Coordinates of C-alpha atoms and ligand atoms in Angstrom, one line a residue:
X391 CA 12.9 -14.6 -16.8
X392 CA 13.2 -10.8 -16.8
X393 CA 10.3 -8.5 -16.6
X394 CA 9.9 -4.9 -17.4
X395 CA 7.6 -3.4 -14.5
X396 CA 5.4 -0.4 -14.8
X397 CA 3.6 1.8 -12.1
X398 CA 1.5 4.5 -12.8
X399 CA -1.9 4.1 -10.8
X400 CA -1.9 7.3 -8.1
X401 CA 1.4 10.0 -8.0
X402 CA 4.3 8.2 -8.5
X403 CA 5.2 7.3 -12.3
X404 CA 7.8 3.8 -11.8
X405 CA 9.5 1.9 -14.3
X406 CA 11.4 -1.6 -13.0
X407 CA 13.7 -4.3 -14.2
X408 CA 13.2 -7.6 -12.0
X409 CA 14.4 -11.3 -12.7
X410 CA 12.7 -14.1 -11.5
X411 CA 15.7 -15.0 -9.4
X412 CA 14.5 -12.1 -7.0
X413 CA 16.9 -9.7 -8.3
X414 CA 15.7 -6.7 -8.9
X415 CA 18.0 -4.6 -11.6
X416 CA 16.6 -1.6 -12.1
X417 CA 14.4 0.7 -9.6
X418 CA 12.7 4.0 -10.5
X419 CA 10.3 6.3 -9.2
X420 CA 9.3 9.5 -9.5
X421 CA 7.4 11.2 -7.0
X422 CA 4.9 14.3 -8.4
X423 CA 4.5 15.5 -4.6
X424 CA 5.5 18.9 -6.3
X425 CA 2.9 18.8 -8.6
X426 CA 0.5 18.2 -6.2
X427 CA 1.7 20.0 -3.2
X428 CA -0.2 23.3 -3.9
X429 CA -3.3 21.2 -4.2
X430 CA -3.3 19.4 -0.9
X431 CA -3.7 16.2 -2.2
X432 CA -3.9 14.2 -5.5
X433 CA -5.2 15.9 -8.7
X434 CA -6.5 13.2 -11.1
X435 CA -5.6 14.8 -14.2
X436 CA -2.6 16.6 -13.2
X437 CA -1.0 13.0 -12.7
X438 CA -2.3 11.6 -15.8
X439 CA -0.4 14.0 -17.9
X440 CA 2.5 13.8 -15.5
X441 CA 3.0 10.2 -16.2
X442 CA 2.4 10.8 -19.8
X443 CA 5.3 12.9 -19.7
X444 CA 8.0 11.1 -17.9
X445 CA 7.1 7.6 -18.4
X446 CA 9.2 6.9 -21.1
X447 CA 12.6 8.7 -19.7
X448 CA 11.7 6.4 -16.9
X449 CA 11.9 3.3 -18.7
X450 CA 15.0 4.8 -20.9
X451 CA 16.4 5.0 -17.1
X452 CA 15.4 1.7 -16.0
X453 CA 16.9 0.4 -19.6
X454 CA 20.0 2.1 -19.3
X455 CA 20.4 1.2 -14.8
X456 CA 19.7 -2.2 -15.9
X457 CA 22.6 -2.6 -18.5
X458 CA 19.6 -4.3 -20.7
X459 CA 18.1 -3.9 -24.0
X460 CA 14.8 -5.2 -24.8
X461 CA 16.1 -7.7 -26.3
X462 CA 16.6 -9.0 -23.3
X463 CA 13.4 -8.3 -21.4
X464 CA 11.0 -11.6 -21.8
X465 CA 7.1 -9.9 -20.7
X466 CA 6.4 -6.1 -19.8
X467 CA 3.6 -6.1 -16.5
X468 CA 1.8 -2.9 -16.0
X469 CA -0.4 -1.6 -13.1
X470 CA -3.7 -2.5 -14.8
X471 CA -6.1 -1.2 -11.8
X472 CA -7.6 -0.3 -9.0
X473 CA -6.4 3.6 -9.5
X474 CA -6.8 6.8 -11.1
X475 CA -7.8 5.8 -14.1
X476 CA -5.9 8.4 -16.6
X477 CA -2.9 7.2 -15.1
X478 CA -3.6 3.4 -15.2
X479 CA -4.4 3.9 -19.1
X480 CA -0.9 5.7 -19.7
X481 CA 0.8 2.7 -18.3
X482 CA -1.0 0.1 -19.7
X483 CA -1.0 1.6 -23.4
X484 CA 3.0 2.4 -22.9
X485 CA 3.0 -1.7 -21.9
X486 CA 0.9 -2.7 -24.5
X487 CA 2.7 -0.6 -27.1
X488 CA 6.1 -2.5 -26.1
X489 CA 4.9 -5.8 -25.7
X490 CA 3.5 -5.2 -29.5
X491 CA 6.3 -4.3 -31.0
X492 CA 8.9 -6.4 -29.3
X493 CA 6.3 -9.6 -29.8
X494 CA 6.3 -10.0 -25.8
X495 CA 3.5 -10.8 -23.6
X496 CA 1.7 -8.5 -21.2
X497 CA 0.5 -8.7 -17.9
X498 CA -1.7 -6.6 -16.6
X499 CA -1.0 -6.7 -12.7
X500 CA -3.3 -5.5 -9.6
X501 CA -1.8 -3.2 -7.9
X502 CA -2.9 -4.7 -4.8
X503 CA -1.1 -8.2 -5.8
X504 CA 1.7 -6.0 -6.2
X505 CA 1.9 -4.4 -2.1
X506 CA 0.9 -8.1 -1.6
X507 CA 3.3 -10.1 -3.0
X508 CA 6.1 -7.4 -2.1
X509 CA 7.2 -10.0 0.6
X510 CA 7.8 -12.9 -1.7
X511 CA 10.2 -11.0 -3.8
X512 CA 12.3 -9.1 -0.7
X513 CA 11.8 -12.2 1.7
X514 CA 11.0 -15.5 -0.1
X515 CA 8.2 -15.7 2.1
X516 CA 5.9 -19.1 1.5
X517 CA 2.3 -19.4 1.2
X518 CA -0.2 -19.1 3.0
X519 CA 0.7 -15.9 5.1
X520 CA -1.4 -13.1 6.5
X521 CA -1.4 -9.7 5.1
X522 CA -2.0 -6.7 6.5
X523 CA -2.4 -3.9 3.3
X524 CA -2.1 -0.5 5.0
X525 CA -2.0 2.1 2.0
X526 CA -3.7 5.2 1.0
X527 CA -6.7 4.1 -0.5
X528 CA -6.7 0.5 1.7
X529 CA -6.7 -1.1 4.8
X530 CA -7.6 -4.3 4.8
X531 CA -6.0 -8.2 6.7
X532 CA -6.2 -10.6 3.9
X533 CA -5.0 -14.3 3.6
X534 CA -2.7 -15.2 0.9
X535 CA -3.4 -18.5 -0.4
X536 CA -1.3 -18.3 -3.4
X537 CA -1.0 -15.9 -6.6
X538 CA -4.5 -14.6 -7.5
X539 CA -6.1 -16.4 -4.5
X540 CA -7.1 -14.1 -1.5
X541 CA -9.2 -13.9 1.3
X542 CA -10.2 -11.1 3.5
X543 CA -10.8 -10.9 6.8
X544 CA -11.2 -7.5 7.1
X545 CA -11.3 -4.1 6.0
X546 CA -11.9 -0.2 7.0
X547 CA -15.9 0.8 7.2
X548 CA -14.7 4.4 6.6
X549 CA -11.2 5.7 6.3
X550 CA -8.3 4.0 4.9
X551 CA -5.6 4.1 7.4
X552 CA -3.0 6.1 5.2
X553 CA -6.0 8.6 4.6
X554 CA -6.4 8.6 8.5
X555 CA -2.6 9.5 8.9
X556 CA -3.0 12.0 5.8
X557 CA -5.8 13.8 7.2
X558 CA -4.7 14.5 11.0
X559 CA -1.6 15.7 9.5
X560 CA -3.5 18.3 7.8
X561 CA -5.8 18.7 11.1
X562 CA -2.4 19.2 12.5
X563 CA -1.3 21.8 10.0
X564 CA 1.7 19.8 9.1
X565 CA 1.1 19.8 5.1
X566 CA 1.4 17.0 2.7
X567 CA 1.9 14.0 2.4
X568 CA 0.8 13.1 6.1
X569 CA 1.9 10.5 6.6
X570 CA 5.9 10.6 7.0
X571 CA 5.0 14.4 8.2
X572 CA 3.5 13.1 11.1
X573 CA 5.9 10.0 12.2
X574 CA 8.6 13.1 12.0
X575 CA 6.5 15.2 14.1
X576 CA 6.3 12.6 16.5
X577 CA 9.1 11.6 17.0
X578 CA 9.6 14.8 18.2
X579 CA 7.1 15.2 21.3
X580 CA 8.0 15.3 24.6
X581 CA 5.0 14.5 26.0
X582 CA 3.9 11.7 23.9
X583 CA 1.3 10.5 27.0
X584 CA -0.4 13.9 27.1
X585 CA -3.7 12.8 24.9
X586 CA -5.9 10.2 25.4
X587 CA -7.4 9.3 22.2
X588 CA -10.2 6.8 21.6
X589 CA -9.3 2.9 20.1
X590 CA -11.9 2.9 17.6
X591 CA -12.9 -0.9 17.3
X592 CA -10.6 -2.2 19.6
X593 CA -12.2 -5.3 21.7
X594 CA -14.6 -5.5 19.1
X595 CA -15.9 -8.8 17.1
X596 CA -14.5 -9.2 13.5
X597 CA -11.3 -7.4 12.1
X598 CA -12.4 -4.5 10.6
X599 CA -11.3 -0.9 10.7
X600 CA -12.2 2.1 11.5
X601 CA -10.8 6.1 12.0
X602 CA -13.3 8.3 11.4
X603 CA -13.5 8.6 15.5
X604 CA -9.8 8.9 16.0
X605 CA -9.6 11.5 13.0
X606 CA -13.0 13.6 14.9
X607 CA -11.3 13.5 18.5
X608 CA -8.2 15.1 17.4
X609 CA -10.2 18.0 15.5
X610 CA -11.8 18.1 19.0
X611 CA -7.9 18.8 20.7
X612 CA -6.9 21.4 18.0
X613 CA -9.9 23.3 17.9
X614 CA -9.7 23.4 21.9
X615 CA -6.3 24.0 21.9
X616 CA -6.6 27.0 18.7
X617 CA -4.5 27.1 15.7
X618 CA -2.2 27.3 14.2
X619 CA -0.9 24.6 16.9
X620 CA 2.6 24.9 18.3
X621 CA 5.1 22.7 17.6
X622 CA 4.5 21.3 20.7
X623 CA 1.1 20.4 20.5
X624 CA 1.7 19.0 16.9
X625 CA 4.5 16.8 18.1
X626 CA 2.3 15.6 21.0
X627 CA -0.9 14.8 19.4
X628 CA 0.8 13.4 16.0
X629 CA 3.0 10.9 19.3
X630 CA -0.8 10.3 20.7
X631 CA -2.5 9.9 16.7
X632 CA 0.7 7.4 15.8
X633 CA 0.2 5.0 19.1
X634 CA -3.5 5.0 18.6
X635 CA -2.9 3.8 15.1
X636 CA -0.7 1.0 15.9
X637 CA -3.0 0.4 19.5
X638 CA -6.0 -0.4 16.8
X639 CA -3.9 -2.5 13.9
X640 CA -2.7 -4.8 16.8
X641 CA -5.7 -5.2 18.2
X642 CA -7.5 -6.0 14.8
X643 CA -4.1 -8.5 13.8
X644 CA -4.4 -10.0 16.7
X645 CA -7.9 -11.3 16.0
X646 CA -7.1 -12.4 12.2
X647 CA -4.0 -13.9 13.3
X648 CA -6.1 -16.0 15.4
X649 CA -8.7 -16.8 11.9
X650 CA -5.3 -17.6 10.3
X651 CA -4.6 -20.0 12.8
X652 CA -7.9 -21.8 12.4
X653 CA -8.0 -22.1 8.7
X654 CA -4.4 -22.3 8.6
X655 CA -2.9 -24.7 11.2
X656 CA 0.6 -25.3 10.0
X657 CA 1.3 -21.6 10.5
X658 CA 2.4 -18.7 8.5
X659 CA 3.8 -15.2 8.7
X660 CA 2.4 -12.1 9.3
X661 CA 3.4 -9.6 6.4
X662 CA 2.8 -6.0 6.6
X663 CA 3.0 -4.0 3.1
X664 CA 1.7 -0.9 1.2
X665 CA 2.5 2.8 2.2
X666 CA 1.8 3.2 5.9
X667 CA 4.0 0.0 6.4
X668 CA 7.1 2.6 6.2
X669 CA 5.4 3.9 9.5
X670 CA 8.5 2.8 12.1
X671 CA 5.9 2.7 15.5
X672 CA 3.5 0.3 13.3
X673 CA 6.5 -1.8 12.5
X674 CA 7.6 -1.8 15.9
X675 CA 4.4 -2.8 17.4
X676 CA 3.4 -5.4 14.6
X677 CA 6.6 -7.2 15.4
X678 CA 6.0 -7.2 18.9
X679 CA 2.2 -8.6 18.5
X680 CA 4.3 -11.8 16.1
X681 CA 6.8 -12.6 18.5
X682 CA 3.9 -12.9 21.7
X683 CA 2.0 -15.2 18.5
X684 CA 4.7 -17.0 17.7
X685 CA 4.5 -15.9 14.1
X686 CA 7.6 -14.6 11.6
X687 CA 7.0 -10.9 10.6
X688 CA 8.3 -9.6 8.0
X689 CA 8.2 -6.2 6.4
X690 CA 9.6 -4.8 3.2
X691 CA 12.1 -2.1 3.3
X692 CA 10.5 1.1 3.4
X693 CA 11.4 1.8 -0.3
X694 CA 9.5 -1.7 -1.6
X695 CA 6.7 0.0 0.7
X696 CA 5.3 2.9 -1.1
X697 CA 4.3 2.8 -4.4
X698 CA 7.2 1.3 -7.1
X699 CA 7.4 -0.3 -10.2
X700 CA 9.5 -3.6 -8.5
X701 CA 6.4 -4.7 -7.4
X702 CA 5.0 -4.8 -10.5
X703 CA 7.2 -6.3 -12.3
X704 CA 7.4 -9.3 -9.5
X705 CA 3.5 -9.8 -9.6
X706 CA 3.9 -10.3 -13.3
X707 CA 6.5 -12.8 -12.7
X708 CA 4.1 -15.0 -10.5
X709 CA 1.6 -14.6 -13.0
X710 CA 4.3 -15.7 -15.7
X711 CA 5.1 -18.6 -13.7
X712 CA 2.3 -19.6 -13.4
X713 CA 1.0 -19.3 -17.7
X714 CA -0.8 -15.8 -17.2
X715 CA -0.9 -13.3 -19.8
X716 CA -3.4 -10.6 -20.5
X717 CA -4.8 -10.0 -23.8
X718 CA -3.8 -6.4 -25.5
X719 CA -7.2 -5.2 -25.0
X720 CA -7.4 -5.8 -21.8
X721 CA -9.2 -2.7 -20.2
X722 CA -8.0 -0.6 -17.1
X723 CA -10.0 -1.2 -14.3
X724 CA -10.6 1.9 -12.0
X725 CA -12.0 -1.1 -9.3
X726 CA -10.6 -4.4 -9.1
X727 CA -10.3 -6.0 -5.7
X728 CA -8.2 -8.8 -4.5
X729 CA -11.2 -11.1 -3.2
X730 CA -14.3 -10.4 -5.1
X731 CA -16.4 -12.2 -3.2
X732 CA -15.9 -10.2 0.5
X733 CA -19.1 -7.9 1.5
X734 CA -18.9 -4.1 1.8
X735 CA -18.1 -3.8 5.0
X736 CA -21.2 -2.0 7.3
X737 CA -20.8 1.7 7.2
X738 CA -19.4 2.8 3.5
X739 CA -20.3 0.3 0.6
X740 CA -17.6 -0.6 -1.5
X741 CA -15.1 1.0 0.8
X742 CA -11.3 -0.9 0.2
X743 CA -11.7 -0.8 -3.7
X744 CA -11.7 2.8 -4.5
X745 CA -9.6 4.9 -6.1
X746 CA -6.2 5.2 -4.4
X747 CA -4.6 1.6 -3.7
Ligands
KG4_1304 O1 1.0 2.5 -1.0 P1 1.2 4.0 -1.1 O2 2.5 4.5 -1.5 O3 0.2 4.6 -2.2 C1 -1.1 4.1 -2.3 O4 -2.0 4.6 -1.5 O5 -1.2 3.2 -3.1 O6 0.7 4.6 0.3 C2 0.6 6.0 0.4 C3 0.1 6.3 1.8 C4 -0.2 7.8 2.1 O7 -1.4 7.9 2.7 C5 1.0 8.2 3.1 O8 0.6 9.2 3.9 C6 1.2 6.9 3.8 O9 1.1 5.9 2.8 N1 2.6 6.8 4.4 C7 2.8 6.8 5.7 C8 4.2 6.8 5.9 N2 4.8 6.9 4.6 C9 3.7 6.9 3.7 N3 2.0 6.7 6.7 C10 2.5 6.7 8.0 N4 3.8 6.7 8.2 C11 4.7 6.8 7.2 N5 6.0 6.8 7.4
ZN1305 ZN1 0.0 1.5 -3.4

């Protein structure tokens, strides 16, 4: 089986080619950072009409990388939700369009199931495992039961972690996207011990997030220290920001790998996935925390991390494999999360399902 893959829920417009031997033949992304750079973040509409414009180069390029035709592609999967809705409709129409004139089905694909099924297409990894989705728009430990069937443990009652590392980097004057600003500027202190941060929800019951504490203390620093910060005092407090982070997602794994346990005695790896997973100290620390549990850990490579179309087009396979096909008017869903039956979590309702995945 050979799927066609497309990505176009937040700012990166991806077009795939994957086989459902795990190969994956042709990866694209383009990245509208430029775009959005003057802005400070994501504009909604400036990415809608970004994707409109290069999506179908993309998929020219992911034709041509591929050494396919459509002839040869068997189902085309799209992104069909949680995200910015303008781009979500782009790619599902361009899907929907191809799957109708090629007579091929279409899947539309959470983009969620995509970070979380990352790990069966790079690794091979079984089910059940336990996933910890640390993205832009989500934080959340969920266990994966099988294609479609999720449970979650916990999520963030305010920030999402990637938001966290996106917003100290501004705090920090270090631009965006924070996130691989600030593991650069780290790795660059010299006094990495200097700032004693607080472990938001560490020790606590449950496994949910939180970073609206961490993300106040370090306004505290700068404003103490006066900006704009020297490199210095970047480099230190993005060191002290970075730890804290992993400090509090190995404190929260920790307890779910122990819920795992319980409901899922004959074991099971921890996976980590989404756009924060690229963070190197996370990684570091996560693998760590498996070895003292006794559980594999496994982690994509940092490009099957962020955002891509490979994903996507791996999701659809599952669902392929499995008989699942979307209708053609099937309708993008701005909200759509992976276990519809989890609470809000106390502090920010419907946190975890918003608009950047
Ligand atoms: O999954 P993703 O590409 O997009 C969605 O949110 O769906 O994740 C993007 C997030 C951003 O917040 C970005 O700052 C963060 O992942 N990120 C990182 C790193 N690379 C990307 N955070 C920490 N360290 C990194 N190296
Ligand atoms: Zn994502």
């Amino acid at each position: 089986m050979i799927v066609l893959g497309i990505e176009t829920s937040c700012d990166e417009t991806a077009a795939a080619i994957v086989t459902d031997a795990r190969e994956i033949r042709a990866d694209v992304v383009l990245s509208q950072l430029d775009d959005h750079t003057p802005y400070g973040g994501v504009v909604p509409e400036i990415a809608a009409r970004a994707h409109l414009e290069h999506l179908d180069g993309l998929i020219r390029r992911a034709m041509a990388d591929s050494g396919l035709g459509f002839a040869d592609i068997d189902a085309v999967a799209a992104t069909g939700g949680p995200g910015l809705i303008g781009g979500v409709i782009v790619g599902v129409m361009t899907a929907k369009a191809i799957a109708a004139a090629r007579g091929l089905p279409f899947v539309a694909v959470n983009h969620l199931e995509g970070h979380a099924l990352t790990a069966r297409l790079t690794n091979d990894v079984p089910f059940p495992y336990l996933l910890l989705l640390v993205s832009g728009g989500h934080c959340q430990l969920l266990v994966v039961e099988g294609v479609g069937r999720y449970r979650r443990l916990g999520t963030t009652i305010d920030d999402a972690v990637g938001e966290a590392f996106d917003k100290t980097a501004k705090l920090l004057g270090l631009g965006y996207p924070g996130g691989p600003l600030l593991e650069k500027a780290a790795a660059l202190a010299t006094n990495p011990g200097r700032f004693d941060l607080p472990r938001p929800m560490v020790g606590r019951p449950g496994c949910d997030f939180s970073f609206s504490g961490l993300k106040t203390a370090v306004r505290r620093h700068v404003e103490e220290l006066g900006t704009p910060l020297s490199g210095e005092d970047q480099a230190d407090l993005a060191a002290a920001f970075q730890t804290t982070v992993a400090e509090v997602m190995a404190d929260r794994c920790a307890r779910a790998m122990r819920r795992f346990k319980e409901m899922h005695p004959q074991g099971g790896a921890l996976v980590v996935a989404g756009g924060v997973a690229a963070n190197k100290t996370l990684r570091a620390r996560l693998q760590t925390l498996a070895d003292r549990e006794g559980m594999p850990f496994v982690a994509p490579p940092l490009r099957l991390c962020t955002d891509n179309a490979a994903m996507i087009a791996w999701a659809g396979i599952e669902r392929l494999r499995l008989g699942q096909t979307d209708p053609l008017d099937f309708a993008p869903r701005p909200r759509w999360p992976l276990d519809p039956t989890a609470k809000p979590a106390i502090g920010k309702a419907g946190v975890g399902s918003g608009v950047k995945a």
